[in-house]
mmCIF file of C-alpha atoms in Angstrom:
data_model
loop_
_atom_site.group_PDB
_atom_site.id
_atom_site.type_symbol
_atom_site.label_atom_id
_atom_site.label_comp_id
_atom_site.label_asym_id
_atom_site.label_seq_id
_atom_site.Cartn_x
_atom_site.Cartn_y
_atom_site.Cartn_z
ATOM 1 C CA UNK A 117 -0.183 0.001 -0.305
ATOM 2 C CA UNK A 118 0.820 3.083 -0.881
ATOM 3 C CA UNK A 119 -0.056 6.878 0.242
ATOM 4 C CA UNK A 120 0.414 10.212 -1.016
ATOM 5 C CA UNK A 121 -0.816 13.321 0.147
ATOM 6 C CA UNK A 122 -3.521 15.053 -2.303
ATOM 7 C CA UNK A 123 -2.720 18.362 -3.721
ATOM 8 C CA UNK A 124 -4.743 18.742 -6.855
ATOM 9 C CA UNK A 125 -7.551 17.281 -8.913
ATOM 10 C CA UNK A 126 -4.836 15.210 -10.943
ATOM 11 C CA UNK A 127 -3.007 12.115 -10.739
ATOM 12 C CA UNK A 128 -1.077 10.888 -12.740
ATOM 13 C CA UNK A 129 -0.417 6.925 -11.714
ATOM 14 C CA UNK A 130 1.842 4.775 -13.652
ATOM 15 C CA UNK A 131 2.943 0.589 -14.464
ATOM 16 C CA UNK A 132 0.629 -0.183 -12.199
ATOM 17 C CA UNK A 133 -3.088 -1.927 -11.950
ATOM 18 C CA UNK A 134 -4.468 0.531 -9.591
ATOM 19 C CA UNK A 135 -7.539 2.188 -7.846
ATOM 20 C CA UNK A 136 -7.863 5.182 -5.774
ATOM 21 C CA UNK A 137 -9.956 5.646 -1.948
ATOM 22 C CA UNK A 138 -11.054 9.021 -0.686
ATOM 23 C CA UNK A 139 -10.103 9.750 2.816
ATOM 24 C CA UNK A 140 -12.243 11.779 5.013
ATOM 25 C CA UNK A 141 -8.334 13.402 5.631
ATOM 26 C CA UNK A 142 -7.089 14.599 2.327
ATOM 27 C CA UNK A 143 -5.716 11.880 1.600
ATOM 28 C CA UNK A 144 -5.658 8.920 -1.064
ATOM 29 C CA UNK A 145 -4.599 5.612 -0.655
ATOM 30 C CA UNK A 146 -3.215 4.122 -4.396
ATOM 31 C CA UNK A 147 -4.716 0.394 -3.954
ATOM 32 C CA UNK A 148 -2.421 -1.451 -6.225
ATOM 33 C CA UNK A 149 -4.686 -4.222 -7.688
ATOM 34 C CA UNK A 150 -2.583 -7.415 -7.244
ATOM 35 C CA UNK A 151 -2.436 -7.440 -3.830
ATOM 36 C CA UNK A 152 -5.237 -8.935 -1.540
ATOM 37 C CA UNK A 153 -5.997 -6.252 0.779
ATOM 38 C CA UNK A 154 -8.827 -6.391 3.960
ATOM 39 C CA UNK A 155 -11.738 -4.097 4.470
ATOM 40 C CA UNK A 156 -13.276 -3.144 7.701
ATOM 41 C CA UNK A 157 -17.546 -3.710 7.753
ATOM 42 C CA UNK A 158 -17.244 -0.314 9.479
ATOM 43 C CA UNK A 159 -15.695 2.096 8.782
ATOM 44 C CA UNK A 160 -14.590 0.825 5.124
ATOM 45 C CA UNK A 161 -10.392 1.480 6.262
ATOM 46 C CA UNK A 162 -8.441 -1.212 3.981
ATOM 47 C CA UNK A 163 -5.152 -2.981 5.462
ATOM 48 C CA UNK A 164 -2.367 -5.396 3.985
ATOM 49 C CA UNK A 165 -2.626 -7.855 6.424
ATOM 50 C CA UNK A 166 -5.946 -9.621 8.533
ATOM 51 C CA UNK A 167 -3.536 -9.220 11.875
ATOM 52 C CA UNK A 168 -3.798 -5.656 11.566
ATOM 53 C CA UNK A 169 -7.431 -5.386 10.584
ATOM 54 C CA UNK A 170 -7.911 -7.812 13.664
ATOM 55 C CA UNK A 171 -6.253 -4.700 15.890
ATOM 56 C CA UNK A 172 -8.571 -1.680 14.427
ATOM 57 C CA UNK A 173 -11.858 -3.913 14.580
ATOM 58 C CA UNK A 174 -11.463 -3.531 18.145
ATOM 59 C CA UNK A 175 -11.218 0.614 17.525
ATOM 60 C CA UNK A 176 -14.846 0.718 16.923
ATOM 61 C CA UNK A 177 -15.718 -2.858 19.691
ATOM 62 C CA UNK A 178 -14.258 -1.223 22.271
ATOM 63 C CA UNK A 179 -12.293 -5.209 22.661
ATOM 64 C CA UNK A 180 -9.506 -4.638 24.977
ATOM 65 C CA UNK A 181 -8.690 -8.734 25.060
ATOM 66 C CA UNK A 182 -5.169 -8.208 26.342
ATOM 67 C CA UNK A 183 -4.888 -7.826 30.238
ATOM 68 C CA UNK A 184 -2.577 -7.113 32.724
ATOM 69 C CA UNK A 185 -1.973 -9.833 35.417
ATOM 70 C CA UNK A 186 -0.649 -7.504 37.085
ATOM 71 C CA UNK A 187 -2.690 -4.759 37.342
ATOM 72 C CA UNK A 188 -5.847 -5.788 35.880
ATOM 73 C CA UNK A 189 -5.127 -2.952 33.145
ATOM 74 C CA UNK A 190 -6.781 -3.827 29.877
ATOM 75 C CA UNK A 191 -5.135 -3.195 26.050
ATOM 76 C CA UNK A 192 -6.590 -3.488 22.484
ATOM 77 C CA UNK A 193 -2.931 -3.981 21.523
ATOM 78 C CA UNK A 194 -0.419 -7.425 22.369
ATOM 79 C CA UNK A 195 2.522 -4.797 22.003
ATOM 80 C CA UNK A 196 0.604 -1.785 24.724
ATOM 81 C CA UNK A 197 0.234 -5.032 26.981
ATOM 82 C CA UNK A 198 4.421 -5.636 26.858
ATOM 83 C CA UNK A 199 5.428 -2.070 27.514
ATOM 84 C CA UNK A 200 3.244 -2.063 30.580
ATOM 85 C CA UNK A 201 4.086 -5.497 31.662
ATOM 86 C CA UNK A 202 7.532 -3.650 31.849
ATOM 87 C CA UNK A 203 6.654 -1.217 34.265
ATOM 88 C CA UNK A 204 5.905 -3.844 36.630
ATOM 89 C CA UNK A 205 8.621 -5.592 35.695
ATOM 90 C CA UNK A 206 11.159 -3.085 36.193
ATOM 91 C CA UNK A 207 12.522 -4.114 33.001
ATOM 92 C CA UNK A 208 14.437 -1.381 31.078
ATOM 93 C CA UNK A 209 16.933 -2.669 28.344
ATOM 94 C CA UNK A 210 17.674 0.135 26.941
ATOM 95 C CA UNK A 211 20.245 2.475 28.708
ATOM 96 C CA UNK A 212 21.574 6.150 28.446
ATOM 97 C CA UNK A 213 25.616 5.613 27.968
ATOM 98 C CA UNK A 214 25.533 9.625 29.368
ATOM 99 C CA UNK A 215 23.437 9.339 33.059
ATOM 100 C CA UNK A 216 23.270 5.521 32.744
ATOM 101 C CA UNK A 217 18.859 6.239 33.186
ATOM 102 C CA UNK A 218 16.738 2.672 31.864
ATOM 103 C CA UNK A 219 14.086 2.548 29.665
ATOM 104 C CA UNK A 220 11.778 0.822 28.470
ATOM 105 C CA UNK A 221 11.375 1.110 25.016
ATOM 106 C CA UNK A 222 14.281 2.688 22.478
ATOM 107 C CA UNK A 223 12.636 5.360 21.547
ATOM 108 C CA UNK A 224 11.899 6.648 25.230
ATOM 109 C CA UNK A 225 15.362 6.759 25.352
ATOM 110 C CA UNK A 226 16.298 8.082 21.773
ATOM 111 C CA UNK A 227 14.049 11.705 23.190
ATOM 112 C CA UNK A 228 15.815 11.935 26.536
ATOM 113 C CA UNK A 229 18.964 12.233 24.762
ATOM 114 C CA UNK A 230 18.124 15.704 23.632
ATOM 115 C CA UNK A 231 18.208 16.703 27.145
ATOM 116 C CA UNK A 232 21.824 15.607 27.045
ATOM 117 C CA UNK A 233 22.121 16.784 23.581
ATOM 118 C CA UNK A 234 19.722 20.330 24.148
ATOM 119 C CA UNK A 235 18.431 19.353 20.389
ATOM 120 C CA UNK A 236 15.296 20.392 19.562
ATOM 121 C CA UNK A 237 13.778 19.521 15.952
ATOM 122 C CA UNK A 238 10.689 20.787 16.500
ATOM 123 C CA UNK A 239 9.702 24.132 15.981
ATOM 124 C CA UNK A 240 6.945 26.033 16.171
ATOM 125 C CA UNK A 241 5.609 27.431 12.706
ATOM 126 C CA UNK A 242 3.673 30.706 15.592
ATOM 127 C CA UNK A 243 6.075 31.465 17.715
ATOM 128 C CA UNK A 244 9.355 29.649 16.752
ATOM 129 C CA UNK A 245 9.669 28.312 19.971
ATOM 130 C CA UNK A 246 11.343 24.865 19.519
ATOM 131 C CA UNK A 247 10.184 21.179 20.625
ATOM 132 C CA UNK A 248 12.472 17.953 21.492
ATOM 133 C CA UNK A 249 9.428 16.169 21.135
ATOM 134 C CA UNK A 250 6.628 16.393 18.678
ATOM 135 C CA UNK A 251 4.214 15.717 21.074
ATOM 136 C CA UNK A 252 5.337 18.543 22.594
ATOM 137 C CA UNK A 253 4.806 20.204 20.002
ATOM 138 C CA UNK A 254 1.183 19.549 19.429
ATOM 139 C CA UNK A 255 0.200 20.441 22.899
ATOM 140 C CA UNK A 256 2.097 23.738 22.622
ATOM 141 C CA UNK A 257 -0.075 24.726 19.415
ATOM 142 C CA UNK A 258 -2.840 24.704 21.201
ATOM 143 C CA UNK A 259 -2.325 27.355 22.596
ATOM 144 C CA UNK A 260 -2.625 29.089 19.691
ATOM 145 C CA UNK A 261 -5.455 27.591 18.319
ATOM 146 C CA UNK A 262 -7.362 27.307 21.576
ATOM 147 C CA UNK A 263 -8.240 23.410 20.537
ATOM 148 C CA UNK A 264 -9.751 21.633 23.808
ATOM 149 C CA UNK A 265 -10.487 18.116 22.058
ATOM 150 C CA UNK A 266 -10.952 16.011 25.150
ATOM 151 C CA UNK A 267 -13.339 16.427 27.482
ATOM 152 C CA UNK A 268 -14.814 15.155 30.652
ATOM 153 C CA UNK A 269 -17.604 12.616 30.636
ATOM 154 C CA UNK A 270 -18.801 14.127 34.206
ATOM 155 C CA UNK A 271 -18.770 17.651 34.296
ATOM 156 C CA UNK A 272 -18.371 18.358 30.384
ATOM 157 C CA UNK A 273 -14.953 20.482 30.707
ATOM 158 C CA UNK A 274 -12.226 20.285 27.693
ATOM 159 C CA UNK A 275 -8.914 20.266 28.281
ATOM 160 C CA UNK A 276 -5.724 20.269 25.486
ATOM 161 C CA UNK A 277 -4.495 18.002 26.729
ATOM 162 C CA UNK A 278 -4.905 13.777 27.810
ATOM 163 C CA UNK A 279 -2.888 14.119 30.035
ATOM 164 C CA UNK A 280 -4.779 16.703 31.867
ATOM 165 C CA UNK A 281 -8.321 15.168 31.441
ATOM 166 C CA UNK A 282 -7.132 11.853 33.378
ATOM 167 C CA UNK A 283 -5.355 14.343 36.705
ATOM 168 C CA UNK A 284 -8.262 16.307 36.664
ATOM 169 C CA UNK A 285 -10.475 12.741 36.450
ATOM 170 C CA UNK A 286 -9.596 12.258 39.924
ATOM 171 C CA UNK A 287 -11.578 14.897 41.310
ATOM 172 C CA UNK A 288 -14.454 12.828 40.448
ATOM 173 C CA UNK A 289 -13.341 9.492 42.014
ATOM 174 C CA UNK A 290 -11.122 10.675 44.180
ATOM 175 C CA UNK A 291 -7.907 8.207 43.207
ATOM 176 C CA UNK A 292 -5.146 8.991 44.479
ATOM 177 C CA UNK A 293 -2.272 7.028 42.739
ATOM 178 C CA UNK A 294 0.867 8.776 44.161
ATOM 179 C CA UNK A 295 1.839 7.533 47.963
ATOM 180 C CA UNK A 296 4.363 9.577 50.072
ATOM 181 C CA UNK A 297 7.132 7.182 51.225
ATOM 182 C CA UNK A 298 7.665 8.648 53.994
ATOM 183 C CA UNK A 299 4.408 10.586 55.592
ATOM 184 C CA UNK A 300 2.364 7.607 53.157
ATOM 185 C CA UNK A 301 0.064 10.542 52.171
ATOM 186 C CA UNK A 302 -1.791 10.657 48.785
ATOM 187 C CA UNK A 303 -2.128 12.822 45.849
ATOM 188 C CA UNK A 304 -3.790 12.164 42.949
ATOM 189 C CA UNK A 305 -0.673 13.939 40.662
ATOM 190 C CA UNK A 306 2.735 12.679 40.441
ATOM 191 C CA UNK A 307 4.675 16.893 40.892
ATOM 192 C CA UNK A 308 2.062 17.394 43.239
ATOM 193 C CA UNK A 309 4.082 13.999 45.646
ATOM 194 C CA UNK A 310 7.022 16.064 44.363
ATOM 195 C CA UNK A 311 6.615 19.242 45.756
ATOM 196 C CA UNK A 312 5.508 17.925 49.191
ATOM 197 C CA UNK A 313 8.068 15.735 48.525
ATOM 198 C CA UNK A 314 10.147 18.539 49.193
ATOM 199 C CA UNK A 315 8.962 19.652 53.442
ATOM 200 C CA UNK A 316 11.036 16.627 54.553
ATOM 201 C CA UNK A 317 13.756 17.048 52.580
ATOM 202 C CA UNK A 318 14.001 20.966 53.231
ATOM 203 C CA UNK A 319 14.627 21.100 49.389
ATOM 204 C CA UNK A 320 14.097 24.372 46.837
ATOM 205 C CA UNK A 321 15.556 24.559 44.270
ATOM 206 C CA UNK A 322 13.927 27.532 42.936
ATOM 207 C CA UNK A 323 15.934 30.882 43.369
ATOM 208 C CA UNK A 324 15.533 34.179 43.072
ATOM 209 C CA UNK A 325 17.864 36.412 41.075
ATOM 210 C CA UNK A 326 16.928 39.532 43.117
ATOM 211 C CA UNK A 327 17.752 38.189 46.209
ATOM 212 C CA UNK A 328 18.690 35.103 46.801
ATOM 213 C CA UNK A 329 15.448 33.728 47.951
ATOM 214 C CA UNK A 330 14.197 30.307 47.256
ATOM 215 C CA UNK A 331 11.075 28.444 47.178
ATOM 216 C CA UNK A 332 10.306 24.986 46.621
ATOM 217 C CA UNK A 333 7.937 25.629 43.752
ATOM 218 C CA UNK A 334 8.483 27.745 40.297
ATOM 219 C CA UNK A 335 4.796 29.257 41.023
ATOM 220 C CA UNK A 336 5.714 30.684 44.784
ATOM 221 C CA UNK A 337 9.158 31.747 43.250
ATOM 222 C CA UNK A 338 7.070 34.436 40.475
ATOM 223 C CA UNK A 339 4.292 35.212 42.866
ATOM 224 C CA UNK A 340 7.326 36.718 44.758
ATOM 225 C CA UNK A 341 9.362 37.889 42.370
ATOM 226 C CA UNK A 342 6.499 39.985 41.940
ATOM 227 C CA UNK A 343 6.982 41.888 45.460
ATOM 228 C CA UNK A 344 10.467 43.103 43.067
ATOM 229 C CA UNK A 345 9.260 44.507 39.868
ATOM 230 C CA UNK A 346 5.567 46.018 42.400
ATOM 231 C CA UNK A 347 3.005 43.713 39.553
ATOM 232 C CA UNK A 348 0.245 43.141 40.918
ATOM 233 C CA UNK A 349 -2.386 41.803 38.393
ATOM 234 C CA UNK A 350 -5.356 40.499 40.655
ATOM 235 C CA UNK A 351 -7.694 43.461 42.678
ATOM 236 C CA UNK A 352 -10.404 42.866 44.622
ATOM 237 C CA UNK A 353 -13.702 43.677 43.120
ATOM 238 C CA UNK A 354 -14.697 44.431 46.777
ATOM 239 C CA UNK A 355 -12.466 46.710 47.916
ATOM 240 C CA UNK A 356 -10.136 47.354 44.881
ATOM 241 C CA UNK A 357 -7.317 45.679 46.718
ATOM 242 C CA UNK A 358 -4.177 44.642 44.649
ATOM 243 C CA UNK A 359 -2.771 41.338 45.158
ATOM 244 C CA UNK A 360 0.306 39.779 42.672
ATOM 245 C CA UNK A 361 -1.208 36.082 43.124
ATOM 246 C CA UNK A 362 -4.475 34.935 42.309
ATOM 247 C CA UNK A 363 -4.257 32.227 45.347
ATOM 248 C CA UNK A 364 -4.310 35.500 47.434
ATOM 249 C CA UNK A 365 -6.942 37.580 45.926
ATOM 250 C CA UNK A 366 -9.004 34.075 46.166
ATOM 251 C CA UNK A 367 -8.258 33.869 50.010
ATOM 252 C CA UNK A 368 -9.275 37.282 50.327
ATOM 253 C CA UNK A 369 -12.753 37.418 48.683
ATOM 254 C CA UNK A 370 -14.002 35.295 51.022
ATOM 255 C CA UNK A 371 -13.221 37.624 53.836
ATOM 256 C CA UNK A 372 -15.728 39.440 52.554
ATOM 257 C CA UNK A 373 -18.333 36.321 51.836
ATOM 258 C CA UNK A 374 -16.810 34.471 55.345
ATOM 259 C CA UNK A 375 -16.865 30.905 52.597
ATOM 260 C CA UNK A 376 -15.368 28.347 54.201
ATOM 261 C CA UNK A 377 -15.727 25.561 51.593
ATOM 262 C CA UNK A 378 -13.097 22.996 53.017
ATOM 263 C CA UNK A 379 -14.179 21.133 56.846
ATOM 264 C CA UNK A 380 -12.581 18.466 58.388
ATOM 265 C CA UNK A 381 -13.417 15.009 57.887
ATOM 266 C CA UNK A 382 -13.371 14.132 61.505
ATOM 267 C CA UNK A 383 -14.754 17.005 63.201
ATOM 268 C CA UNK A 384 -16.283 18.523 60.314
ATOM 269 C CA UNK A 385 -15.139 21.514 61.039
ATOM 270 C CA UNK A 386 -14.598 24.243 58.388
ATOM 271 C CA UNK A 387 -11.848 26.425 56.240
ATOM 272 C CA UNK A 388 -11.860 29.337 54.183
ATOM 273 C CA UNK A 389 -8.319 27.975 53.318
ATOM 274 C CA UNK A 390 -6.764 24.332 52.412
ATOM 275 C CA UNK A 391 -3.450 24.627 53.525
ATOM 276 C CA UNK A 392 -5.175 26.077 57.707
ATOM 277 C CA UNK A 393 -7.383 22.592 57.237
ATOM 278 C CA UNK A 394 -4.226 21.030 56.133
ATOM 279 C CA UNK A 395 -2.561 21.940 59.679
ATOM 280 C CA UNK A 396 -5.568 21.657 61.613
ATOM 281 C CA UNK A 397 -5.726 17.667 60.258
ATOM 282 C CA UNK A 398 -2.278 17.385 61.971
ATOM 283 C CA UNK A 399 -3.972 17.459 65.186
ATOM 284 C CA UNK A 400 -5.491 14.625 64.607
ATOM 285 C CA UNK A 401 -2.682 12.174 63.799
ATOM 286 C CA UNK A 402 -0.312 14.246 65.699
ATOM 287 C CA UNK A 403 1.871 14.448 62.571
ATOM 288 C CA UNK A 404 4.797 17.124 62.648
ATOM 289 C CA UNK A 405 6.072 17.694 59.603
ATOM 290 C CA UNK A 406 9.206 20.548 60.621
ATOM 291 C CA UNK A 407 11.847 19.355 62.803
ATOM 292 C CA UNK A 408 14.433 21.694 64.648
ATOM 293 C CA UNK A 409 17.676 20.636 64.258
ATOM 294 C CA UNK A 410 19.400 22.255 66.816
ATOM 295 C CA UNK A 411 16.802 20.190 69.768
ATOM 296 C CA UNK A 412 14.776 17.595 67.614
ATOM 297 C CA UNK A 413 11.220 19.000 68.601
ATOM 298 C CA UNK A 414 8.414 18.126 66.279
ATOM 299 C CA UNK A 415 6.324 21.259 65.241
ATOM 300 C CA UNK A 416 2.819 20.458 62.480
ATOM 301 C CA UNK A 417 3.504 24.167 61.477
ATOM 302 C CA UNK A 418 6.248 25.548 59.543
ATOM 303 C CA UNK A 419 5.652 28.782 60.765
ATOM 304 C CA UNK A 420 5.725 27.651 64.846
ATOM 305 C CA UNK A 421 8.595 25.993 63.733
ATOM 306 C CA UNK A 422 10.593 29.227 62.864
ATOM 307 C CA UNK A 423 9.729 31.325 66.602
ATOM 308 C CA UNK A 424 10.691 28.366 68.255
ATOM 309 C CA UNK A 425 13.681 28.842 66.604
ATOM 310 C CA UNK A 426 14.525 32.157 68.078
ATOM 311 C CA UNK A 427 15.212 30.552 71.676
ATOM 312 C CA UNK A 428 18.497 29.144 70.400
ATOM 313 C CA UNK A 429 18.979 31.953 68.392
ATOM 314 C CA UNK A 430 18.782 34.490 70.664
ATOM 315 C CA UNK A 431 15.970 36.368 68.054
ATOM 316 C CA UNK A 432 13.639 39.602 68.766
ATOM 317 C CA UNK A 433 12.298 41.229 66.126
ATOM 318 C CA UNK A 434 9.052 42.215 67.628
ATOM 319 C CA UNK A 435 10.091 45.758 69.727
ATOM 320 C CA UNK A 436 7.720 47.486 72.100
ATOM 321 C CA UNK A 437 7.596 51.553 70.100
ATOM 322 C CA UNK A 438 7.206 52.643 73.891
ATOM 323 C CA UNK A 439 10.279 51.818 76.208
ATOM 324 C CA UNK A 440 11.481 49.495 73.090
ATOM 325 C CA UNK A 441 11.974 46.283 74.848
ATOM 326 C CA UNK A 442 12.754 43.341 72.336
ATOM 327 C CA UNK A 443 10.072 40.259 71.572
ATOM 328 C CA UNK A 444 10.453 37.223 69.981
ATOM 329 C CA UNK A 445 7.085 36.632 69.786
ATOM 330 C CA UNK A 446 4.322 39.166 68.065
ATOM 331 C CA UNK A 447 1.917 37.497 70.945
ATOM 332 C CA UNK A 448 4.032 38.653 73.746
ATOM 333 C CA UNK A 449 4.516 42.452 72.417
ATOM 334 C CA UNK A 450 0.720 42.206 72.513
ATOM 335 C CA UNK A 451 1.120 40.982 75.919
ATOM 336 C CA UNK A 452 3.425 43.858 77.409
ATOM 337 C CA UNK A 453 1.807 46.825 75.223
ATOM 338 C CA UNK A 454 -1.123 46.021 77.787
ATOM 339 C CA UNK A 455 1.185 47.301 80.359
ATOM 340 C CA UNK A 456 1.515 50.820 79.013
ATOM 341 C CA UNK A 457 -2.271 51.109 78.073
ATOM 342 C CA UNK A 458 -2.977 50.649 81.875
#
C-alpha cells in the first residue's frame, strides 16, 4: 500500500494496476489490485495484513482482549500490554550512556538523549518556539488554536491534553495513586507528590535572582518575584485591594463572603483556606513534619518552628515603641503593650 498527500485535482499513476480510495483526511490510498487487501466492514479502511485489520477492529468494538495480570489494566494491542508489563517488572533494557538512566523502549531513550544534547528538532511555525518531542509541539500548538479536544464525561470540562483530562478525572473518582514514602500521604498527581516531598527534604530548587530567596515551587518564586517588580495583576472587586497572585486574591475574597469551603472529615470544622485545614488535620494525626535541627523538637506548622528557633538564636524581632523592649514573639509584645495602656 502506498500513500501520498492530495495536492490538486489531477493525479498520474503508472505501471500499477491500481484504484484510488478517497478518505476523510484529504489523503488518497493507492491500492495495488494485484495484492490482497482486507477491508473493515464498519469504516471501510483497508489493511494489507489480516492481523492489522483484527487489531483495528477492536477500536470499533472497544474490546480490549489483552489484560495485565499485575494491575488488571486492559489493552487493545498486545504490544501495549508488553510495554505496561515492563512498568511492573522494571525491565528497562535501553540505557543512556551519559547518565545511565534506563528505559523500557528505545524511542523513549532517543527522546531522553535530547536532554543531554539540547536538541530540539521540532519548531512552532507560529511563535518559533522549539521542542525536543513532536508531541510537546502538538500540545503547544493548541495554545495558539485554543483547541481542547479532550472532554470530561462527568462535568463536560474540556482540556488540550489527554493527560490533563486523566488528572482532572481523579477529582471525580477521588483516586490518589501517588503515595509519600515518608508520611504515606496520598496525591492524585505525581508533581504534587514531588512538591510535597520537599517538605521532608527541605529542598528549595527555585531561587530569586534579585534577593536570593529560595522556594520549593516555581509558582511561589514567580509570585514572589512580583514583589520586586511591584506587579499586581489581580484586584478585589469589593475593596479594590491588589494582589500579585490569584490564589491570594481568592483567599482574600473569603473575608468578604465568609466562605469556608474546606471541611475536616473528622470533626467537621470548616476553614476558608485549604492550608489551614491541612494544618488543623495534624491535630488529629499528631503529625509533626517540621523538626528543629538543634534540639529535635517537632512541630506541625512551619511558622511555629520558625518562632521556636528564636529560642536558640535569641532573636527578638518585635520591639515595643514605648520602652523599646524586644520580644521573640508578636503575641508576647501585644501582652506587654497592655502594661503601657493600663
